[in-house]
Short mmCIF file of C-alpha atoms in Angstrom, two decimals:
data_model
loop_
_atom_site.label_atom_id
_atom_site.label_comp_id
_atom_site.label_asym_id
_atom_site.label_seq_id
_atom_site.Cartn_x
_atom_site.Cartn_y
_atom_site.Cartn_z
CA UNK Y 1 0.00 0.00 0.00
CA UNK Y 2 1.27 3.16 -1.01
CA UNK Y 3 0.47 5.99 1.17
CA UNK Y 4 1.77 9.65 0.65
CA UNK Y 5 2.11 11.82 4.11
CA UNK Y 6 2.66 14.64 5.66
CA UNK Y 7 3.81 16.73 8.31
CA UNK Y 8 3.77 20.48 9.33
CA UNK Y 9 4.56 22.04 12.33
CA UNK Y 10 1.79 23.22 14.75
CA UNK Y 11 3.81 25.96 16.45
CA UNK Y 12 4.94 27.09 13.04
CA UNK Y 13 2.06 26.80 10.84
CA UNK Y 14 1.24 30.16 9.08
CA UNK Y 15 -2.46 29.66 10.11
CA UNK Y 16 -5.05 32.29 7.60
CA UNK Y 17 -6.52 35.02 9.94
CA UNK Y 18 -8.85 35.81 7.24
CA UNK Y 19 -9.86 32.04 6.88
CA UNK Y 20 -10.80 31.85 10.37
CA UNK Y 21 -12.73 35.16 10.74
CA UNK Y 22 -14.45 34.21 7.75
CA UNK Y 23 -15.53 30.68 9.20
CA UNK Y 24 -16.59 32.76 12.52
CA UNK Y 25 -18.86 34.73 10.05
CA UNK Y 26 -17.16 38.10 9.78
CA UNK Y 27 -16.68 39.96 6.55
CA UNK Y 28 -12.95 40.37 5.35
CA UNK Y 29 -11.21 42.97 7.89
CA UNK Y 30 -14.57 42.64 10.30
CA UNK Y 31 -13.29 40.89 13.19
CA UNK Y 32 -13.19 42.31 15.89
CA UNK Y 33 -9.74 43.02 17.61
CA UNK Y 34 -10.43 40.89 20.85
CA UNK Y 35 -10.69 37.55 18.93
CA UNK Y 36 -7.22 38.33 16.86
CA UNK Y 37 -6.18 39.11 19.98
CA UNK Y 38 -7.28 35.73 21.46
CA UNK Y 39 -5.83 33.66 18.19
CA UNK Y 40 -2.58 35.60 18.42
CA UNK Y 41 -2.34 34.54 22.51
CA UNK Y 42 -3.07 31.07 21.17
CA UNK Y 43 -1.13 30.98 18.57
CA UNK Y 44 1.81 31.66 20.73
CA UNK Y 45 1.58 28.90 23.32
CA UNK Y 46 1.25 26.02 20.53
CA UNK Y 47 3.46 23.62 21.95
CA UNK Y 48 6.67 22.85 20.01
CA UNK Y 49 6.39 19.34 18.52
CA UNK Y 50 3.16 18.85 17.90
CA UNK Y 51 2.46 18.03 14.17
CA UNK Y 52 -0.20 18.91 12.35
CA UNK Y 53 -0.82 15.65 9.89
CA UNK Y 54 -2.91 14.74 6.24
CA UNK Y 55 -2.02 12.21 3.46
CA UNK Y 56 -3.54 10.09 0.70
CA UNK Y 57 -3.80 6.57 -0.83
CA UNK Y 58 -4.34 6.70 -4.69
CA UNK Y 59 -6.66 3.77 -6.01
CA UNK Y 60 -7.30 3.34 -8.90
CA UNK Y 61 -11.35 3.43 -9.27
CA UNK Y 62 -14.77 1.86 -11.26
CA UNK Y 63 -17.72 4.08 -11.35
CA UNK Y 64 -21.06 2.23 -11.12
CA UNK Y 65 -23.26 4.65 -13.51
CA UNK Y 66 -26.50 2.90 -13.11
CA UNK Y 67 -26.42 3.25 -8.66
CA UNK Y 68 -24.02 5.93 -7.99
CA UNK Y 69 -21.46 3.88 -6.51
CA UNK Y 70 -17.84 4.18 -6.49
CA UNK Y 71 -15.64 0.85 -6.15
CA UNK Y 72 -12.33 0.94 -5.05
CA UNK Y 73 -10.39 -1.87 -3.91
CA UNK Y 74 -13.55 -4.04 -1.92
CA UNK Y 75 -15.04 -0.78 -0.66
CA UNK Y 76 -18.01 0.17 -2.44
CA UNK Y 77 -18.84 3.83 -1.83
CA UNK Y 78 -22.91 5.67 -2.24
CA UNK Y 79 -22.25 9.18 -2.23
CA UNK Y 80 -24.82 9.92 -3.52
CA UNK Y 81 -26.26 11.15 -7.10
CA UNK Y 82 -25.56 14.85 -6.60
CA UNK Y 83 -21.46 13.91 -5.58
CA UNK Y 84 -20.99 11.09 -7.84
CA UNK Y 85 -21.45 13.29 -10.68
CA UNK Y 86 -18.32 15.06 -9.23
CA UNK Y 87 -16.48 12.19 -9.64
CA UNK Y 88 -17.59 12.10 -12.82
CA UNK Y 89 -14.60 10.62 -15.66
CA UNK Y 90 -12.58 10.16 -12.44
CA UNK Y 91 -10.16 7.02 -13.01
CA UNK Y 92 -8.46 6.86 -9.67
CA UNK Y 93 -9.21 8.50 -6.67
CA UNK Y 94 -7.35 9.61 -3.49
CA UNK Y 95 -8.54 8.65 -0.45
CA UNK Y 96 -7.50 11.57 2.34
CA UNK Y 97 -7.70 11.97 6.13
CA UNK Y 98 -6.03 14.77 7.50
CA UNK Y 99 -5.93 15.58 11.72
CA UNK Y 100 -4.70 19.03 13.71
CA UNK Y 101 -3.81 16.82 16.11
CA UNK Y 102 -4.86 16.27 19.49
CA UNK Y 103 -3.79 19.12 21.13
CA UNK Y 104 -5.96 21.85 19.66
CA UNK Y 105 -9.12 19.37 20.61
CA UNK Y 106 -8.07 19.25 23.96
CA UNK Y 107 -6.79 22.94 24.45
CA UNK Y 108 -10.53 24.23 23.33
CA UNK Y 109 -12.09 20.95 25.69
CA UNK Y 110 -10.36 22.48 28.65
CA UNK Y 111 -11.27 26.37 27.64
CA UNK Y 112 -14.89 25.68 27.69
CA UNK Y 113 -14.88 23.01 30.75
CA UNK Y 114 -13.17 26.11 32.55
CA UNK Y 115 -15.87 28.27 31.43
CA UNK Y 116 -14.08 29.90 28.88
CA UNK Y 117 -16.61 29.53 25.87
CA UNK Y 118 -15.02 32.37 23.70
CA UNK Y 119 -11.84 31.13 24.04
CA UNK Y 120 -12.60 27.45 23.26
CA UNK Y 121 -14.87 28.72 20.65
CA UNK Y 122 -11.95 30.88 18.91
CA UNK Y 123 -9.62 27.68 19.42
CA UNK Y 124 -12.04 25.44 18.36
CA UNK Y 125 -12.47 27.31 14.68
CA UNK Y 126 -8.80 27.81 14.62
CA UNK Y 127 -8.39 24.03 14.76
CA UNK Y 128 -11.15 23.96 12.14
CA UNK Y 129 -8.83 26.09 9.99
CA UNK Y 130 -5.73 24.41 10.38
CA UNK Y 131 -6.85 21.50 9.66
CA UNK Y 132 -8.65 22.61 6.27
CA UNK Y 133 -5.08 24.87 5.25
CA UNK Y 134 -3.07 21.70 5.91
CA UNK Y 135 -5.34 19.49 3.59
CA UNK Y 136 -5.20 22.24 1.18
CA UNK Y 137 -1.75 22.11 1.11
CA UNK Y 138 -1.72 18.67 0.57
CA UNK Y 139 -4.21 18.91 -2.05
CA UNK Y 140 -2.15 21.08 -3.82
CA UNK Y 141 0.91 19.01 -3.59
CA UNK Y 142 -1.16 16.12 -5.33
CA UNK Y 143 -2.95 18.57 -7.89
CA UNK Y 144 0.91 19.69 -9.01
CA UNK Y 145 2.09 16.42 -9.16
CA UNK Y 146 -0.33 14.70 -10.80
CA UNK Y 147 -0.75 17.99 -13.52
CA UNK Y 148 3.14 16.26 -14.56
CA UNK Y 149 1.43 13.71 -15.51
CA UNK Y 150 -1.26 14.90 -17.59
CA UNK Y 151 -3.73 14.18 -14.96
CA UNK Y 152 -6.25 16.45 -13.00
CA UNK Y 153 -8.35 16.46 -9.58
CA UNK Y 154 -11.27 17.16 -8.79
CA UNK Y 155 -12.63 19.16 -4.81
CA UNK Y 156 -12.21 16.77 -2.00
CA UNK Y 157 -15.71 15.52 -1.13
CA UNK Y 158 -16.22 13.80 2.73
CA UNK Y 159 -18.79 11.07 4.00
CA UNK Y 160 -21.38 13.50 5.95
CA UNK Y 161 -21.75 16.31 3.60
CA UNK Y 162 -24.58 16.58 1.01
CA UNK Y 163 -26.15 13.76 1.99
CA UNK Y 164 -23.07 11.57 1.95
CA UNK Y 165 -23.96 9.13 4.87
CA UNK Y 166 -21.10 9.75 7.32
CA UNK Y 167 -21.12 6.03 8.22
CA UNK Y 168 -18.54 5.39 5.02
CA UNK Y 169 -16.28 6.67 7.05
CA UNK Y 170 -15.67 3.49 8.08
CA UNK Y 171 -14.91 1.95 4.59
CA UNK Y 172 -12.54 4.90 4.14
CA UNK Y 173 -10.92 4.30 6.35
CA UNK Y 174 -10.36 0.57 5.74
CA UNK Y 175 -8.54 1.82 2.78
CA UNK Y 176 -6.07 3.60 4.81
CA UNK Y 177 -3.41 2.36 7.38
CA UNK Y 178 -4.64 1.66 11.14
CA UNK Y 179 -4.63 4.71 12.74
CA UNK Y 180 -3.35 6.78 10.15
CA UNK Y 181 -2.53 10.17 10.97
CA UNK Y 182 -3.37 9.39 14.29
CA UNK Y 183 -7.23 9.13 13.57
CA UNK Y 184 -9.57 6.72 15.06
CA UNK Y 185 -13.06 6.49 14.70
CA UNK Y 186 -15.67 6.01 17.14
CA UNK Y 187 -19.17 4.02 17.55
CA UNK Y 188 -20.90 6.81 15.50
CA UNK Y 189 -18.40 7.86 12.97
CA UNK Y 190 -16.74 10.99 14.87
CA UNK Y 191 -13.05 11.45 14.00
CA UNK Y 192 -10.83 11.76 16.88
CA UNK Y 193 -9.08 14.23 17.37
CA UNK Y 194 -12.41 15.69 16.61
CA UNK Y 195 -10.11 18.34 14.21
CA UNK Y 196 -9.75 16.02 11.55
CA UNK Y 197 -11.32 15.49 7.93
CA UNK Y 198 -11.52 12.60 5.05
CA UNK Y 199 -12.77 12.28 1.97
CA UNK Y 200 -11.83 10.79 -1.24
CA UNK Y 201 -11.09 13.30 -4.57
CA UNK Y 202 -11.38 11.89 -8.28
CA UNK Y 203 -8.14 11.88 -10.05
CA UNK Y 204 -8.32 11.79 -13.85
CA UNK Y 205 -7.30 13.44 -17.14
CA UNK Y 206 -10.96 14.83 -17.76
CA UNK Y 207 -12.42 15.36 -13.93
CA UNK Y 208 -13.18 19.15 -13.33
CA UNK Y 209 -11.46 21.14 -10.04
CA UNK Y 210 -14.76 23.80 -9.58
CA UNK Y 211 -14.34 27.01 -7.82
CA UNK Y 212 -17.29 27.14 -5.68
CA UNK Y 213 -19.18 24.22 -4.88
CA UNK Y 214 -22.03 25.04 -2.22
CA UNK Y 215 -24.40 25.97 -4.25
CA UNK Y 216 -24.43 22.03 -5.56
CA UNK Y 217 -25.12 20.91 -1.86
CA UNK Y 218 -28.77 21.19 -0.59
CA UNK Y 219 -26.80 21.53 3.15
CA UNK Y 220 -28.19 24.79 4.87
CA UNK Y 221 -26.48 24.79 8.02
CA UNK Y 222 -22.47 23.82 6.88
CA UNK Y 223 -20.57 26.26 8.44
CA UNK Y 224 -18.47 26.40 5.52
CA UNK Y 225 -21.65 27.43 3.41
CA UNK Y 226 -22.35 30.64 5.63
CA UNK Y 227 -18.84 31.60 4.62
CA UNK Y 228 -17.66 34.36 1.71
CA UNK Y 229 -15.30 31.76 -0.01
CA UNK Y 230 -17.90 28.77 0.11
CA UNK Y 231 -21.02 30.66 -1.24
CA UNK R 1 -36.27 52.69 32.86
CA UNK R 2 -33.72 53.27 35.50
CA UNK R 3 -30.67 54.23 34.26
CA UNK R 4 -27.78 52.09 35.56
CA UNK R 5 -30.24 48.98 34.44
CA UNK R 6 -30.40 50.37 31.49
CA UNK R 7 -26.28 50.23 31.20
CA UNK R 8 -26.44 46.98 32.39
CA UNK R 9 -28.51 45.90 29.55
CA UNK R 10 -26.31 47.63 27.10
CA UNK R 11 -23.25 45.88 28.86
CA UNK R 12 -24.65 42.44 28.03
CA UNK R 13 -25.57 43.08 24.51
CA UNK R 14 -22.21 44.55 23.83
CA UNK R 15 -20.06 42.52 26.04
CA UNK R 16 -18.49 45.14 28.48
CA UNK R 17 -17.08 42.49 31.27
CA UNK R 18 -15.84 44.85 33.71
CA UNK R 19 -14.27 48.70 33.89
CA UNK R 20 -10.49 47.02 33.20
CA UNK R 21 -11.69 45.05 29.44
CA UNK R 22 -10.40 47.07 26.70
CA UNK R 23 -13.49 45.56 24.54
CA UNK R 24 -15.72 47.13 22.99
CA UNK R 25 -13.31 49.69 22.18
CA UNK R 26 -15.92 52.33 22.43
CA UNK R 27 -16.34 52.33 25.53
CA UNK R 28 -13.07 52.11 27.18
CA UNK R 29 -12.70 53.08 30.84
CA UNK R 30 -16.63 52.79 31.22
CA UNK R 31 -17.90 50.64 33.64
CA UNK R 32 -18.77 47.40 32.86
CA UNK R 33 -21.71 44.36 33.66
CA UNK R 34 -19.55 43.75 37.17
CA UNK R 35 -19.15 47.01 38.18
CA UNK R 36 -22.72 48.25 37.33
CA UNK R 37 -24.75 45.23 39.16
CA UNK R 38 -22.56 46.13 42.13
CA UNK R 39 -23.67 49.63 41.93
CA UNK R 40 -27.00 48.59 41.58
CA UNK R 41 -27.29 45.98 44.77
CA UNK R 42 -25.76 48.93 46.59
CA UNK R 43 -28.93 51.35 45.56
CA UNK R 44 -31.46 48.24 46.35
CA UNK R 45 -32.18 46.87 43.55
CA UNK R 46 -33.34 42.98 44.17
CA UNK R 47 -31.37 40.58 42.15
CA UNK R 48 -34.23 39.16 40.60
CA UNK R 49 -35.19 42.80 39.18
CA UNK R 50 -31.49 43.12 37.77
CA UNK R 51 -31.98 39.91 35.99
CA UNK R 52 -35.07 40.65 34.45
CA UNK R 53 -34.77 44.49 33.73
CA UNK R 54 -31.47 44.37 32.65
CA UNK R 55 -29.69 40.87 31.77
CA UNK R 56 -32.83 39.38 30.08
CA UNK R 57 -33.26 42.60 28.02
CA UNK R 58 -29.30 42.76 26.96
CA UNK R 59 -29.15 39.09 26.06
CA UNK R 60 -32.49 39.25 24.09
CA UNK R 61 -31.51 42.40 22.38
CA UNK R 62 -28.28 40.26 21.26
CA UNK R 63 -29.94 36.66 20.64
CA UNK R 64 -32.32 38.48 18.15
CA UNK R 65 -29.51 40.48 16.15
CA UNK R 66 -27.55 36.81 16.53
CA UNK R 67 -30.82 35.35 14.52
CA UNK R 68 -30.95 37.96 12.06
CA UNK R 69 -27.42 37.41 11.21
CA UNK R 70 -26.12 41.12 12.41
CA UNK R 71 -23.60 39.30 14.94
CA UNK R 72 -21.72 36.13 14.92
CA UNK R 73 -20.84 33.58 17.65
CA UNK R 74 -18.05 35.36 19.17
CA UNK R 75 -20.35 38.20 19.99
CA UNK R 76 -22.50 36.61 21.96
CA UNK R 77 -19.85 34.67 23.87
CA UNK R 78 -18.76 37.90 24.71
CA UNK R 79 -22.37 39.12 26.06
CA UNK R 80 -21.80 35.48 27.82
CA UNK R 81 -19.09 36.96 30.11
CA UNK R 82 -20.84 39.94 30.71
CA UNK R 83 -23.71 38.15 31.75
CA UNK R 84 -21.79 35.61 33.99
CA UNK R 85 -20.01 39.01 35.55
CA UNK R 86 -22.69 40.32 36.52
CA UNK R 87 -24.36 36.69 37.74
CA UNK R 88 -21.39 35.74 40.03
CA UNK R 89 -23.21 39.04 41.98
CA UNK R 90 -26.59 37.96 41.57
CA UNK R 91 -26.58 33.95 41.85
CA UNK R 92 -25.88 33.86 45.51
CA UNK R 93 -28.76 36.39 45.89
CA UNK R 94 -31.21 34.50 44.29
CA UNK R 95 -31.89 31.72 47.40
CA UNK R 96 -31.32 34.40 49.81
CA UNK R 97 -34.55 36.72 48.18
CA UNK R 98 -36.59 33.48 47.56
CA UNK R 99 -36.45 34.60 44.21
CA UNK R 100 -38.05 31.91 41.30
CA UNK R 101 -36.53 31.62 37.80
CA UNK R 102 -38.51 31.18 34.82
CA UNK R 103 -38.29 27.35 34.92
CA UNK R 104 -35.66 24.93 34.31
CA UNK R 105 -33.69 23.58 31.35
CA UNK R 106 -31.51 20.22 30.99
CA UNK R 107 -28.99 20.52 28.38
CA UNK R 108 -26.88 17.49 26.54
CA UNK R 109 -24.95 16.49 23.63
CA UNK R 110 -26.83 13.14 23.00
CA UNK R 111 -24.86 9.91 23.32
CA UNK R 112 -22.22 9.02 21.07
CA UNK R 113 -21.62 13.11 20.01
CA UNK R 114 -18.92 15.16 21.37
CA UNK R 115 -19.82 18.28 19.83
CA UNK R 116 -20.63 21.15 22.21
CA UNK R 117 -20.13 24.51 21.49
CA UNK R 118 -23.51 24.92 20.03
CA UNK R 119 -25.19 23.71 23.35
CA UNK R 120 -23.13 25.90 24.50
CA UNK R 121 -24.64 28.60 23.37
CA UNK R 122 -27.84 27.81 24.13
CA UNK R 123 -27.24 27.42 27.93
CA UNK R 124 -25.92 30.23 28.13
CA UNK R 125 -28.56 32.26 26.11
CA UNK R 126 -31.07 30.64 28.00
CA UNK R 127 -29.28 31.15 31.44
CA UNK R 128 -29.06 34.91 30.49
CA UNK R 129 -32.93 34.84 29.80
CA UNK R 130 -33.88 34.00 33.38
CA UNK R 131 -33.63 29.99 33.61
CA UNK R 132 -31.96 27.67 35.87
CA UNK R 133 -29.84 25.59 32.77
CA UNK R 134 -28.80 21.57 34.04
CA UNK R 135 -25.63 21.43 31.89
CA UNK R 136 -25.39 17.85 31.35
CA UNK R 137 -22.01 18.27 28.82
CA UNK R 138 -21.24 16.02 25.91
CA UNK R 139 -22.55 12.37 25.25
CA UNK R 140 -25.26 11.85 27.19
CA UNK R 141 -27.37 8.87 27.60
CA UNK R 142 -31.28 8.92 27.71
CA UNK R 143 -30.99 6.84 31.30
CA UNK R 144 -28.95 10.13 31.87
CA UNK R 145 -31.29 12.10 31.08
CA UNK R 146 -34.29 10.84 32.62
CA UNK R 147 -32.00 10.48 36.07
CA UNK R 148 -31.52 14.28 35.93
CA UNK R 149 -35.36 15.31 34.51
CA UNK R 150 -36.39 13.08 37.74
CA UNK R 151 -34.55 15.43 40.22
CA UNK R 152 -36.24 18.47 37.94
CA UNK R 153 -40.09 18.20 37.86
CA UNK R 154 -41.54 20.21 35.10
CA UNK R 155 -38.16 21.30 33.81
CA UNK R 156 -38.07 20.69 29.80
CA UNK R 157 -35.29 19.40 28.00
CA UNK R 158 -32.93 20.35 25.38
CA UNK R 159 -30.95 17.67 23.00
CA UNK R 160 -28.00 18.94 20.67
CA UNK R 161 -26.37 16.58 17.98
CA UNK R 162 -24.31 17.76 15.07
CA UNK R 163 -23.45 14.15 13.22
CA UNK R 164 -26.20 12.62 11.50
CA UNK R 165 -25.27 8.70 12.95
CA UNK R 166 -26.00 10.30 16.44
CA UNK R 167 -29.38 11.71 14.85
CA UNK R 168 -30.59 8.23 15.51
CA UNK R 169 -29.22 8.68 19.34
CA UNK R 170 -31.37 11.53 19.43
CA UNK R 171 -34.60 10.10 18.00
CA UNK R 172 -34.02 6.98 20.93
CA UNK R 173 -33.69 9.38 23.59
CA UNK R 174 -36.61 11.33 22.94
CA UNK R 175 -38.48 7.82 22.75
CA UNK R 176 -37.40 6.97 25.72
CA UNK R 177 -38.52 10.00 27.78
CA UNK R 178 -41.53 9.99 26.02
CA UNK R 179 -42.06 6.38 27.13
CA UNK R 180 -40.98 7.57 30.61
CA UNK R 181 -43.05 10.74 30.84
CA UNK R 182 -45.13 11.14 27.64
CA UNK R 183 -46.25 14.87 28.50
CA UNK R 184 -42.10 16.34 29.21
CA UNK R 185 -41.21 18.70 26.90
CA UNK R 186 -38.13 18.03 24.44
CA UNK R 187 -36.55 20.68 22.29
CA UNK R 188 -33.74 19.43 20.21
CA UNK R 189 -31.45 21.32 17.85
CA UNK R 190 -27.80 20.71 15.69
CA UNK R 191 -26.61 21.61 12.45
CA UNK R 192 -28.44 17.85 10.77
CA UNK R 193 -31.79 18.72 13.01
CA UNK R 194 -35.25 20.17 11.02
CA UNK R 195 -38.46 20.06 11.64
CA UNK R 196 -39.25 17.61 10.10
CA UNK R 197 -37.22 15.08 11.75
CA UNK R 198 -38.34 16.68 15.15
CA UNK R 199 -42.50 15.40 13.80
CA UNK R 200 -40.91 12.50 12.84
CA UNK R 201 -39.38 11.34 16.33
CA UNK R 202 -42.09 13.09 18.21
CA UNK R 203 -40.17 15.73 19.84
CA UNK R 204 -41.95 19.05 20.88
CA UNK R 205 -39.60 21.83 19.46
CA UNK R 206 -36.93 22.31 16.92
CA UNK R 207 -35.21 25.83 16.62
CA UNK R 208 -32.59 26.72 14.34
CA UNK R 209 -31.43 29.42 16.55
CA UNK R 210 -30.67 29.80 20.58
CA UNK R 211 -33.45 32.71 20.56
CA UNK R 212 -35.74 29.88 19.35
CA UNK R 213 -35.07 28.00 22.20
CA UNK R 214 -35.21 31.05 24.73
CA UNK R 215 -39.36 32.15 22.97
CA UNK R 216 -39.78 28.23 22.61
CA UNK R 217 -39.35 28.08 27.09
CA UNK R 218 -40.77 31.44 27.13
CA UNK R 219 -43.97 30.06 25.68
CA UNK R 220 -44.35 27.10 28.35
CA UNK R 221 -43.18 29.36 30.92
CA UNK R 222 -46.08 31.83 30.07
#
């Protein structure tokens, strides 16, 4: 099994202030100056040595026109009508899981069990954000690479959005190594640490990267749709 | 309206903490939530009075501008600490005046879900709106629940989920009650929660919003 990963460094990673003020809900330049203030403290006592942690498996991929399923390997994926046309032409397909780690989880567990809400809040999105900028990285790294080749990607999609049932989390991760990136899964499909994402992207010389995506997903609450870069 | 009350109410919707917080920057060096229910115990008003003509009014003012979208999360986290400021003065007040809340609310994250800052948010909104919130935390079991609701006659109940797998966690607890006490009231919310789904498992409320939750208790309070 081939398996690409990777590693950045919490107490240096060059988190997007922007990002997270947009995921809070503010307009560019809105935020107000006691939340940078609070991400800045943060920011500052990330412990040295923590990693911050994504990768991928590419498998190669059979698209089942006729029920919307993707094969790969044993797994057999239902992601439903609306995604599986993103996958659309795709003849491989990465499978990703990407994790902040445990120690933003746990910093923003102990905030709010001391009764600091806005400050487990703020860490809480800023986890959020590093995790998302890490994959995005990643995602980059595999879009550059695989452009070498003649090949494109398409958006990462993840079990639990539009209507993906999260439980395929489960095959997913099957396809991955134990534990990898430091992710387990419990009874009901929550990723621990709880700042962690998968999902699988179509790999192929005609699958389509789109821009904006939201407006394909019949989610209303998605934090990610409420933002200005998601819409 | 009195006019220190009415600070006090503009405290909490703004999130003034105390005289020292340099937030909001407009009013720096002001007094805040702390220093203003102090002043107010000191010129007799009852801490039940405080909480209704001020605290209740502030966090309204901002759990209606959080529904229409005018504020985000952040901001009414920060009303949060100016509304537990000025509580730490008035909660120990409370049993001494004989004082009654509204009613009483138990809170949990149902079993299996660790997500919480959404229930959160609606303890504390509905803390700030003149209940006595049972914070039950994070993955909660219905035998949980029904323990707690036993030791809280009347009280209604809120579930929060945010992954759809603990949807069906939800949908079991709120059988279970039922089965328990068919007439106790269950409002449940979470990002995969409609209203449909809440006619579906037969629980009494769904609100997209904490200020949904807040009229929703208002309503059976009334």
């Amino acid at each position: 099994m081939t398996v690409i990963q990777y590693q950045f460094s919490l107490a240096d990673f060059d988190l997007d202030i922007a990002e997270i003020a947009s995921l809070m809900g503010y307009p560019r330049g809105h935020m107000p100056a006691e939340i940078l203030d609070l991400i800045e403290q943060e920011q500052r006592v990330f412990p040295a040595g923590q990693q911050v942690s994504g990768g991928y498996r590419l498998i190669p991929c059979q698209l089942a026109e006729d029920d919307h399923t993707i094969r790969l390997e044993q797994a057999v994926f239902a992601p439903g009508r609306r995604n599986f046309k993103r996958y659309k032409h795709a003849e491989a397909i990465a499978v990703f899981a990407c994790s902040a780690g445990s120690y933003i989880a746990e910093r923003s567990k102990q905030l709010m069990a001391e009764g600091q809400l806005l400050e487990g809040y703020v860490v809480d999105v800023m986890g959020s954000c590093l995790v998302e900028q890490a994959m995005n990285d990643i995602q980059q790294r595999l879009k550059d690479e695989l452009a070498e080749q003649g090949l494109q990607i398409t958006n990462r999609y993840s079990p639990g959005y539009c209507s993906w049932n999260i439980a395929e989390q489960r095959a997913l991760f099957d396809l991955l190594p134990d534990k990898f990136c430091g992710i387990e899964l419990s009874e009901s499909c929550l990723m621990m640490p709880i700042k962690s994402i998968s999902g699988l992207i179509g790999v192929g010389p005609r699958v389509r990267f789109r821009e904006h995506s939201c407006e394909q997903c019949n989610s209303t609450t998605c934090i990610y749709r409420q933002t200005k870069s998601h819409t | 309206m009195n006019e220190l009350l009415a600070q006090l109410a503009h405290c909490i919707e703004f999130g003034k903490v105390n005289k020292d917080a340099p937030y909001p920057p407009d009013m720096k060096g002001q007094d805040g939530a702390d220093e203003l229910t102090q002043q107010l115990l000191e010129a007799g008003h009852s801490a039940s009075d405080i909480l209704s003509q001020a605290l209740i009014i502030g966090m309204e003012k901002i759990g209606v501008k959080f529904r229409d979208g005018q504020v985000f999360v952040p901001q009414v986290l920060m009303s949060a600490k100016a509304m537990e400021a000025a509580m730490n003065h008035l909660k120990p007040l409370f049993a001494e005046e004989g004082s009654v809340r509204k009613g009483t609310f138990i809170i949990g994250t149902v079993e299996g879900d660790l997500h919480d800052i959404g229930k959160n948010l609606v303890a504390m909104m509905v803390e700030g709106n003149g209940y006595e919130v049972i914070d039950m935390g994070v993955d909660v079991s219905a035998d949980a629940f029904i323990a707690e609701m036993q030791k809280h006659p009347g009280a209604a109940v809120g579930l929060s989920a945010l992954l759809t797998t603990t949807m069906e966690n939800m949908k079991n607890i709120v059988a279970k009650i039922k089965q328990v006490e068919p007439d106790r009231q269950i409002c449940i919310g979470g990002a995969p929660v409609n209203q449909e789904f809440c006619d579906q498992i037969g629980a009494d409320s769904y609100n997209p919003d904490p200020q949904g939750v807040v009229e929703y208790l208002n309503r059976l309070a009334s």
